[in-house]
mmCIF file of C-alpha atoms and ligand atoms in Angstrom:
data_model
loop_
_atom_site.group_PDB
_atom_site.id
_atom_site.type_symbol
_atom_site.label_atom_id
_atom_site.label_comp_id
_atom_site.label_asym_id
_atom_site.label_seq_id
_atom_site.Cartn_x
_atom_site.Cartn_y
_atom_site.Cartn_z
ATOM 1 C CA MET L 1 -2.403 -5.886 34.606
ATOM 2 C CA ILE L 2 -3.272 -2.569 32.957
ATOM 3 C CA PRO L 3 -1.064 -0.565 35.379
ATOM 4 C CA GLN L 4 1.819 -2.955 34.723
ATOM 5 C CA ALA L 5 1.288 -2.640 30.970
ATOM 6 C CA LYS L 6 1.184 1.153 31.248
ATOM 7 C CA GLN L 7 4.444 1.029 33.196
ATOM 8 C CA TRP L 8 6.082 -1.061 30.452
ATOM 9 C CA LEU L 9 4.723 1.359 27.869
ATOM 10 C CA SER L 10 6.199 4.386 29.675
ATOM 11 C CA GLU L 11 9.596 2.678 29.953
ATOM 12 C CA ALA L 12 9.698 1.564 26.309
ATOM 13 C CA ARG L 13 11.916 3.414 23.842
ATOM 14 C CA ARG L 14 11.316 1.321 20.744
ATOM 15 C CA ILE L 15 7.778 -0.075 20.342
ATOM 16 C CA ALA L 16 6.556 -2.554 17.721
ATOM 17 C CA VAL L 17 2.930 -3.641 17.356
ATOM 18 C CA LEU L 18 1.562 -6.634 15.431
ATOM 19 C CA THR L 19 -2.174 -6.597 14.709
ATOM 20 C CA GLY L 20 -4.593 -9.149 13.302
ATOM 21 C CA ALA L 21 -8.267 -9.274 12.414
ATOM 22 C CA GLY L 22 -9.289 -8.866 16.076
ATOM 23 C CA VAL L 23 -8.350 -5.172 16.025
ATOM 24 C CA SER L 24 -10.997 -4.590 13.315
ATOM 25 C CA ALA L 25 -13.674 -6.803 14.895
ATOM 26 C CA GLU L 26 -15.243 -3.921 16.875
ATOM 27 C CA SER L 27 -15.516 -1.946 13.655
ATOM 28 C CA GLY L 28 -17.798 -4.717 12.422
ATOM 29 C CA VAL L 29 -15.327 -6.556 10.181
ATOM 30 C CA PRO L 30 -15.724 -10.323 10.767
ATOM 31 C CA THR L 31 -12.543 -12.118 11.815
ATOM 32 C CA PHE L 32 -11.239 -15.107 9.896
ATOM 33 C CA ARG L 33 -11.543 -17.793 12.508
ATOM 34 C CA GLY L 34 -13.998 -16.406 15.005
ATOM 35 C CA PRO L 35 -17.824 -16.527 14.944
ATOM 36 C CA GLY L 36 -19.223 -14.808 11.858
ATOM 37 C CA GLY L 37 -15.803 -14.940 10.221
ATOM 38 C CA LEU L 38 -16.913 -17.545 7.724
ATOM 39 C CA TRP L 39 -18.391 -16.570 4.355
ATOM 40 C CA ARG L 40 -21.132 -18.842 3.095
ATOM 41 C CA THR L 41 -19.603 -22.275 3.740
ATOM 42 C CA TYR L 42 -16.024 -21.424 2.783
ATOM 43 C CA ARG L 43 -12.934 -21.106 4.958
ATOM 44 C CA PRO L 44 -10.311 -18.418 4.139
ATOM 45 C CA GLU L 45 -7.721 -21.123 3.478
ATOM 46 C CA GLU L 46 -10.009 -22.424 0.680
ATOM 47 C CA LEU L 47 -10.583 -19.092 -1.051
ATOM 48 C CA ALA L 48 -7.435 -17.054 -0.417
ATOM 49 C CA THR L 49 -5.280 -19.205 -2.709
ATOM 50 C CA GLN L 50 -3.990 -19.104 -6.301
ATOM 51 C CA GLY L 51 -5.692 -22.462 -6.915
ATOM 52 C CA ALA L 52 -9.125 -21.195 -5.908
ATOM 53 C CA PHE L 53 -8.653 -18.108 -8.103
ATOM 54 C CA ALA L 54 -7.509 -20.172 -11.094
ATOM 55 C CA ARG L 55 -10.475 -22.548 -10.662
ATOM 56 C CA ASP L 56 -13.142 -19.918 -10.044
ATOM 57 C CA PRO L 57 -12.071 -16.265 -10.246
ATOM 58 C CA LYS L 58 -15.698 -15.174 -10.081
ATOM 59 C CA LEU L 59 -16.323 -16.919 -6.726
ATOM 60 C CA VAL L 60 -13.097 -15.542 -5.221
ATOM 61 C CA TRP L 61 -13.931 -12.033 -6.396
ATOM 62 C CA GLU L 62 -17.488 -12.364 -5.017
ATOM 63 C CA TRP L 63 -15.876 -13.007 -1.606
ATOM 64 C CA TYR L 64 -13.535 -10.032 -1.913
ATOM 65 C CA ASP L 65 -16.277 -7.772 -3.270
ATOM 66 C CA TRP L 66 -18.474 -8.737 -0.279
ATOM 67 C CA ARG L 67 -15.596 -7.971 2.130
ATOM 68 C CA ARG L 68 -14.723 -4.703 0.352
ATOM 69 C CA SER L 69 -18.347 -3.538 0.424
ATOM 70 C CA LEU L 70 -18.552 -4.376 4.136
ATOM 71 C CA ILE L 71 -15.242 -2.661 5.010
ATOM 72 C CA ALA L 72 -16.235 0.453 3.006
ATOM 73 C CA ARG L 73 -19.262 0.855 5.303
ATOM 74 C CA VAL L 74 -17.366 0.661 8.618
ATOM 75 C CA ASP L 75 -15.066 3.026 10.477
ATOM 76 C CA PRO L 76 -11.877 2.593 12.450
ATOM 77 C CA ASN L 77 -12.608 1.891 16.132
ATOM 78 C CA PRO L 78 -10.965 3.296 19.303
ATOM 79 C CA GLY L 79 -8.379 0.522 19.126
ATOM 80 C CA HIS L 80 -7.137 1.756 15.730
ATOM 81 C CA SER L 81 -7.166 5.356 16.973
ATOM 82 C CA ALA L 82 -5.240 4.481 20.135
ATOM 83 C CA LEU L 83 -2.487 2.904 18.033
ATOM 84 C CA ALA L 84 -2.317 6.024 15.841
ATOM 85 C CA ALA L 85 -2.035 8.178 18.992
ATOM 86 C CA LEU L 86 0.668 5.896 20.379
ATOM 87 C CA GLU L 87 2.670 6.307 17.150
ATOM 88 C CA ASP L 88 2.453 10.092 17.477
ATOM 89 C CA ARG L 89 3.941 10.131 20.951
ATOM 90 C CA SER L 90 6.513 7.352 20.733
ATOM 91 C CA PRO L 91 10.093 8.112 19.636
ATOM 92 C CA GLU L 92 10.338 4.849 17.712
ATOM 93 C CA PHE L 93 7.126 3.071 16.723
ATOM 94 C CA THR L 94 6.430 0.448 14.071
ATOM 95 C CA LEU L 95 2.981 -0.903 13.267
ATOM 96 C CA ILE L 96 2.920 -4.279 11.528
ATOM 97 C CA THR L 97 -0.457 -5.576 10.398
ATOM 98 C CA GLN L 98 -1.775 -8.801 8.898
ATOM 99 C CA ASN L 99 -4.993 -6.987 8.032
ATOM 100 C CA VAL L 100 -5.801 -5.929 4.492
ATOM 101 C CA ASP L 101 -8.725 -3.604 5.374
ATOM 102 C CA GLY L 102 -6.819 -0.282 5.503
ATOM 103 C CA LEU L 103 -8.485 0.767 8.787
ATOM 104 C CA HIS L 104 -5.148 1.558 10.490
ATOM 105 C CA GLU L 105 -4.328 4.047 7.742
ATOM 106 C CA ARG L 106 -7.833 5.564 7.941
ATOM 107 C CA ALA L 107 -7.357 5.989 11.724
ATOM 108 C CA GLY L 108 -4.207 8.036 11.084
ATOM 109 C CA SER L 109 -1.433 5.467 11.484
ATOM 110 C CA ARG L 110 1.397 6.573 9.204
ATOM 111 C CA ARG L 111 4.083 3.892 9.357
ATOM 112 C CA VAL L 112 2.123 0.726 8.604
ATOM 113 C CA HIS L 113 3.815 -2.415 7.317
ATOM 114 C CA ARG L 114 1.114 -4.470 5.623
ATOM 115 C CA LEU L 115 2.415 -8.043 5.605
ATOM 116 C CA HIS L 116 -0.532 -9.426 3.638
ATOM 117 C CA GLY L 117 -1.199 -6.572 1.199
ATOM 118 C CA SER L 118 -4.337 -4.503 0.761
ATOM 119 C CA ILE L 119 -7.881 -5.401 -0.253
ATOM 120 C CA TRP L 120 -8.023 -2.020 -2.066
ATOM 121 C CA ARG L 121 -5.125 -2.887 -4.407
ATOM 122 C CA VAL L 122 -5.623 -4.941 -7.584
ATOM 123 C CA ARG L 123 -2.937 -6.489 -9.785
ATOM 124 C CA CYS L 124 -3.234 -7.580 -13.406
ATOM 125 C CA THR L 125 -2.553 -11.293 -13.907
ATOM 126 C CA GLU L 126 -0.894 -10.541 -17.263
ATOM 127 C CA CYS L 127 0.809 -7.157 -17.335
ATOM 128 C CA CYS L 128 1.196 -7.078 -13.516
ATOM 129 C CA ALA L 129 0.095 -3.438 -13.387
ATOM 130 C CA GLU L 130 -0.951 -2.792 -9.783
ATOM 131 C CA THR L 131 -3.388 -0.011 -8.935
ATOM 132 C CA THR L 132 -5.808 1.046 -6.205
ATOM 133 C CA ASP L 133 -9.418 0.251 -7.091
ATOM 134 C CA ASP L 134 -11.786 1.104 -4.274
ATOM 135 C CA ARG L 135 -15.067 0.925 -6.197
ATOM 136 C CA VAL L 136 -17.769 -0.834 -4.168
ATOM 137 C CA PRO L 137 -19.439 -2.843 -5.439
ATOM 138 C CA LEU L 138 -17.157 -3.657 -8.376
ATOM 139 C CA PRO L 139 -18.881 -2.846 -11.690
ATOM 140 C CA GLU L 140 -18.000 -6.262 -13.116
ATOM 141 C CA ILE L 141 -16.980 -9.512 -11.433
ATOM 142 C CA PRO L 142 -14.324 -10.696 -12.059
ATOM 143 C CA PRO L 143 -12.812 -7.260 -12.860
ATOM 144 C CA ARG L 144 -10.474 -6.907 -15.813
ATOM 145 C CA CYS L 145 -7.375 -4.817 -16.573
ATOM 146 C CA GLY L 146 -7.221 -2.330 -19.438
ATOM 147 C CA CYS L 147 -5.151 -4.961 -21.266
ATOM 148 C CA GLY L 148 -8.161 -7.285 -21.088
ATOM 149 C CA ALA L 149 -6.675 -9.802 -18.632
ATOM 150 C CA LEU L 150 -8.136 -10.708 -15.231
ATOM 151 C CA VAL L 151 -7.004 -8.691 -12.252
ATOM 152 C CA ARG L 152 -6.513 -10.306 -8.846
ATOM 153 C CA PRO L 153 -6.781 -8.804 -5.347
ATOM 154 C CA GLY L 154 -3.500 -7.177 -4.247
ATOM 155 C CA VAL L 155 -3.272 -9.421 -1.165
ATOM 156 C CA VAL L 156 -0.911 -12.243 -0.174
ATOM 157 C CA TRP L 157 -2.650 -15.606 -0.577
ATOM 158 C CA PHE L 158 -1.763 -18.789 1.273
ATOM 159 C CA GLY L 159 1.313 -20.330 -0.312
ATOM 160 C CA GLU L 160 2.542 -16.948 -1.573
ATOM 161 C CA PRO L 161 5.597 -15.148 -0.221
ATOM 162 C CA LEU L 162 5.133 -11.954 1.778
ATOM 163 C CA PRO L 163 6.353 -8.676 0.226
ATOM 164 C CA ALA L 164 10.090 -8.709 0.942
ATOM 165 C CA THR L 165 10.482 -5.087 2.006
ATOM 166 C CA GLU L 166 7.515 -5.262 4.397
ATOM 167 C CA TRP L 167 8.734 -8.539 5.881
ATOM 168 C CA MET L 168 12.285 -7.278 6.363
ATOM 169 C CA ALA L 169 11.006 -4.109 8.067
ATOM 170 C CA ALA L 170 8.814 -6.234 10.345
ATOM 171 C CA GLU L 171 11.695 -8.563 11.222
ATOM 172 C CA ARG L 172 13.983 -5.622 11.993
ATOM 173 C CA ALA L 173 11.325 -4.055 14.241
ATOM 174 C CA ALA L 174 10.710 -7.342 16.085
ATOM 175 C CA LYS L 175 14.446 -7.816 16.655
ATOM 176 C CA THR L 176 15.223 -4.272 17.804
ATOM 177 C CA CYS L 177 12.161 -3.221 19.803
ATOM 178 C CA ASP L 178 12.103 -3.295 23.589
ATOM 179 C CA LEU L 179 8.302 -3.652 23.722
ATOM 180 C CA PHE L 180 6.279 -5.833 21.314
ATOM 181 C CA ILE L 181 2.492 -5.555 21.569
ATOM 182 C CA VAL L 182 0.431 -8.295 19.847
ATOM 183 C CA VAL L 183 -3.203 -7.333 19.295
ATOM 184 C CA GLY L 184 -6.114 -9.385 18.005
ATOM 185 C CA THR L 185 -4.356 -12.201 16.226
ATOM 186 C CA SER L 186 -4.862 -15.936 16.672
ATOM 187 C CA ALA L 187 -1.121 -16.334 15.983
ATOM 188 C CA GLN L 188 -1.783 -19.226 13.602
ATOM 189 C CA VAL L 189 -0.631 -17.733 10.306
ATOM 190 C CA TYR L 190 3.070 -17.836 9.469
ATOM 191 C CA PRO L 191 5.501 -16.254 8.963
ATOM 192 C CA ALA L 192 3.654 -13.315 10.641
ATOM 193 C CA ALA L 193 3.234 -15.216 13.934
ATOM 194 C CA ALA L 194 6.970 -15.951 13.997
ATOM 195 C CA LEU L 195 7.579 -12.267 14.775
ATOM 196 C CA ILE L 196 6.333 -12.863 18.326
ATOM 197 C CA PRO L 197 8.955 -15.442 19.431
ATOM 198 C CA MET L 198 11.497 -13.469 17.382
ATOM 199 C CA ALA L 199 10.850 -10.375 19.549
ATOM 200 C CA ALA L 200 10.941 -12.453 22.747
ATOM 201 C CA GLN L 201 14.221 -14.037 21.623
ATOM 202 C CA ALA L 202 15.688 -10.581 21.101
ATOM 203 C CA GLY L 203 14.785 -9.634 24.663
ATOM 204 C CA ALA L 204 11.680 -7.511 24.089
ATOM 205 C CA ARG L 205 8.876 -7.418 26.623
ATOM 206 C CA ILE L 206 5.716 -8.929 25.055
ATOM 207 C CA ILE L 207 2.168 -7.755 25.778
ATOM 208 C CA GLU L 208 -0.682 -9.753 24.221
ATOM 209 C CA ILE L 209 -4.145 -8.202 23.884
ATOM 210 C CA ASN L 210 -6.785 -10.768 22.918
ATOM 211 C CA MET L 211 -10.209 -12.049 23.918
ATOM 212 C CA GLU L 212 -8.798 -15.538 24.401
ATOM 213 C CA ASP L 213 -5.577 -17.520 24.746
ATOM 214 C CA THR L 214 -3.550 -18.158 21.613
ATOM 215 C CA PRO L 215 -0.823 -20.742 20.881
ATOM 216 C CA LEU L 216 1.735 -18.017 21.634
ATOM 217 C CA SER L 217 0.201 -16.606 24.826
ATOM 218 C CA GLY L 218 2.940 -18.428 26.742
ATOM 219 C CA VAL L 219 5.527 -16.161 25.132
ATOM 220 C CA ALA L 220 3.816 -13.005 26.391
ATOM 221 C CA GLY L 221 4.993 -11.487 29.656
ATOM 222 C CA LEU L 222 1.578 -9.842 30.011
ATOM 223 C CA SER L 223 -1.682 -11.169 28.542
ATOM 224 C CA LEU L 224 -4.544 -8.653 28.688
ATOM 225 C CA ARG L 225 -7.833 -10.466 28.105
ATOM 226 C CA GLY L 226 -10.524 -8.286 26.564
ATOM 227 C CA LYS L 227 -11.442 -6.161 23.579
ATOM 228 C CA ALA L 228 -8.729 -4.229 21.777
ATOM 229 C CA GLY L 229 -11.074 -1.237 21.374
ATOM 230 C CA GLU L 230 -11.415 -1.036 25.163
ATOM 231 C CA ILE L 231 -7.935 -2.025 26.349
ATOM 232 C CA LEU L 232 -5.763 -0.003 23.945
ATOM 233 C CA PRO L 233 -7.359 3.357 24.861
ATOM 234 C CA GLN L 234 -6.801 2.535 28.559
ATOM 235 C CA LEU L 235 -3.155 1.792 27.874
ATOM 236 C CA ILE L 236 -2.476 5.159 26.297
ATOM 237 C CA SER L 237 -4.669 7.264 28.599
HETATM 238 C C1 LIG I 301 3.888 -18.616 2.912
HETATM 239 C C2 LIG I 301 -4.584 -12.086 3.095
HETATM 240 C C3 LIG I 301 5.645 -19.649 1.686
HETATM 241 C C4 LIG I 301 -5.651 -12.582 2.215
HETATM 242 C C5 LIG I 301 -3.890 -13.894 4.577
HETATM 243 C C6 LIG I 301 1.298 -25.545 8.354
HETATM 244 C C7 LIG I 301 1.906 -25.053 9.498
HETATM 245 C C8 LIG I 301 2.414 -23.753 9.547
HETATM 246 C C9 LIG I 301 2.326 -22.920 8.416
HETATM 247 C C10 LIG I 301 1.712 -23.433 7.286
HETATM 248 C C11 LIG I 301 1.198 -24.729 7.244
HETATM 249 N N1 LIG I 301 0.660 -24.931 6.033
HETATM 250 C C12 LIG I 301 0.828 -23.803 5.295
HETATM 251 C C13 LIG I 301 1.491 -22.897 6.043
HETATM 252 C C14 LIG I 301 1.888 -21.551 5.641
HETATM 253 C C15 LIG I 301 0.665 -20.639 5.684
HETATM 254 C C16 LIG I 301 0.022 -20.636 7.055
HETATM 255 O O1 LIG I 301 0.524 -20.031 7.976
HETATM 256 N N2 LIG I 301 -1.117 -21.333 7.160
HETATM 257 C C17 LIG I 301 -1.822 -21.389 8.445
HETATM 258 C C18 LIG I 301 -3.338 -21.298 8.202
HETATM 259 C C19 LIG I 301 -1.445 -22.697 9.113
HETATM 260 N N3 LIG I 301 1.195 -19.315 5.411
HETATM 261 C C20 LIG I 301 1.282 -18.892 4.146
HETATM 262 O O2 LIG I 301 0.872 -19.542 3.196
HETATM 263 C C21 LIG I 301 1.981 -17.572 3.932
HETATM 264 N N4 LIG I 301 2.916 -17.715 2.855
HETATM 265 O O3 LIG I 301 4.128 -19.292 3.869
HETATM 266 O O4 LIG I 301 4.595 -18.690 1.730
HETATM 267 C C22 LIG I 301 6.513 -19.233 0.588
HETATM 268 C C23 LIG I 301 7.745 -18.641 0.869
HETATM 269 C C24 LIG I 301 8.572 -18.301 -0.174
HETATM 270 C C25 LIG I 301 8.163 -18.502 -1.491
HETATM 271 C C26 LIG I 301 6.920 -19.066 -1.783
HETATM 272 C C27 LIG I 301 6.074 -19.438 -0.740
HETATM 273 C C28 LIG I 301 0.981 -16.500 3.528
HETATM 274 C C29 LIG I 301 0.043 -16.222 4.676
HETATM 275 C C30 LIG I 301 -0.844 -15.034 4.311
HETATM 276 C C31 LIG I 301 -2.207 -15.533 3.910
HETATM 277 N N5 LIG I 301 -3.075 -14.373 3.688
HETATM 278 N N6 LIG I 301 -4.647 -12.830 4.351
HETATM 279 C C32 LIG I 301 -6.998 -12.112 2.681
HETATM 280 O O5 LIG I 301 -7.112 -11.429 3.726
HETATM 281 O O6 LIG I 301 -7.959 -12.449 1.985
HETATM 282 S S1 LIG I 301 -3.944 -14.619 6.111
HETATM 283 C C33 LIG I 301 -5.322 -14.146 6.995
HETATM 284 O O7 LIG I 301 -5.124 -14.714 8.304
HETATM 285 C C34 LIG I 301 -5.461 -12.660 7.261
HETATM 286 O O8 LIG I 301 -4.385 -11.887 6.789
HETATM 287 C C35 LIG I 301 -5.478 -12.600 8.773
HETATM 288 O O9 LIG I 301 -5.045 -11.395 9.253
HETATM 289 C C36 LIG I 301 -4.536 -13.687 9.054
HETATM 290 C C37 LIG I 301 -4.343 -14.150 10.447
HETATM 291 O O10 LIG I 301 -5.579 -14.257 11.044
HETATM 292 P P1 LIG I 301 -5.829 -13.265 12.285
HETATM 293 O O11 LIG I 301 -5.555 -11.860 11.831
HETATM 294 O O12 LIG I 301 -5.069 -13.747 13.454
HETATM 295 O O13 LIG I 301 -7.372 -13.390 12.472
HETATM 296 P P2 LIG I 301 -8.135 -14.610 13.176
HETATM 297 O O14 LIG I 301 -9.564 -14.527 12.776
HETATM 298 O O15 LIG I 301 -7.366 -15.888 12.946
HETATM 299 O O16 LIG I 301 -7.997 -14.299 14.737
HETATM 300 C C38 LIG I 301 -8.647 -13.163 15.281
HETATM 301 C C39 LIG I 301 -8.126 -13.047 16.700
HETATM 302 O O17 LIG I 301 -8.648 -11.846 17.254
HETATM 303 C C40 LIG I 301 -8.579 -14.194 17.589
HETATM 304 O O18 LIG I 301 -7.473 -14.590 18.399
HETATM 305 C C41 LIG I 301 -9.673 -13.558 18.457
HETATM 306 O O19 LIG I 301 -9.671 -14.099 19.781
HETATM 307 C C42 LIG I 301 -9.203 -12.121 18.519
HETATM 308 N N7 LIG I 301 -10.283 -11.140 18.693
HETATM 309 C C43 LIG I 301 -11.526 -11.156 18.155
HETATM 310 N N8 LIG I 301 -12.184 -10.019 18.512
HETATM 311 C C44 LIG I 301 -11.320 -9.284 19.259
HETATM 312 C C45 LIG I 301 -10.110 -9.989 19.384
HETATM 313 N N9 LIG I 301 -9.058 -9.513 20.080
HETATM 314 C C46 LIG I 301 -9.199 -8.308 20.669
HETATM 315 N N10 LIG I 301 -10.325 -7.564 20.594
HETATM 316 C C47 LIG I 301 -11.400 -8.024 19.905
HETATM 317 N N11 LIG I 301 -12.521 -7.272 19.841
HETATM 318 ZN ZN1 LIG I 302 -3.053 -5.864 -17.662
#
């Protein structure tokens, strides 16, 4: 399967990649739905919402502060680096990520479309000022804006629309690429997962890299079972 995937890679002119939490797993960042992905007894769908934040901003920020402190201690893994190397040598390359950890950027990826925002951005709930705040741990929880109001994490919560420019760029890449590589996502969160059938519909070849089957594995022409940090470097070697 690897030789076939390498062949597709060499023939591709326009490459798009969609990543999920699985590409950061080997860096030590727990995934959302896999083992160790849970935090205390909560599920992401219970905490990553406006309702949870309105009810208990302190609890939601404790979760984000825990994740931020963990992410600050880890490094990009060979999977992130392989994608950065692939960008450097491909004429047209678009990286679309659902991750908010910033590890693609730290690995050297330049054109990254972050569909779900960034855990390092914070936005004021009153004056909407958005800034980068990468202090770990946060000096006060929940953190406040200079105007005195609460700030929220600069991520897209369940029930919230994705940033329009990022989504449009992702759609355009899915519709125009000739190779779409899906790495480390359970393909359960929409509209991000819709990019996969969208690319297939537009005639792109689909390669899925995952430890296990996903609901959209059937759409992939090639499914490479294994760790992203091991498979991606093989693909670009
Ligand atoms: C919206 C940011 C509308 C926050 C996140 C019912 C049916 C269908 C859809 C819905 C529904 N009910 C509600 C919806 C919509 C909802 C949704 O999709 N829900 C799902 C749960 C059913 N979507 C939304 O709400 C979206 N917004 O629809 O708005 C709208 C429109 C207009 C106007 C107003 C409103 C917003 C979705 C974004 C939510 N925010 N994150 C934060 O991070 O705190 S989503 C969250 O899940 C993360 O971003 C994460 O990236 C994402 C997806 O998870 P994965 O990345 O796939 O991670 P997961 O753990 O699931 O899987 C890991 C995979 O890696 C596994 O497959 C595993 O096998 C693999 N793996 C593990 N290790 C490795 C590996 N693979 C390779 N190598 C390894 N080493
Ligand atoms: Zn403010």
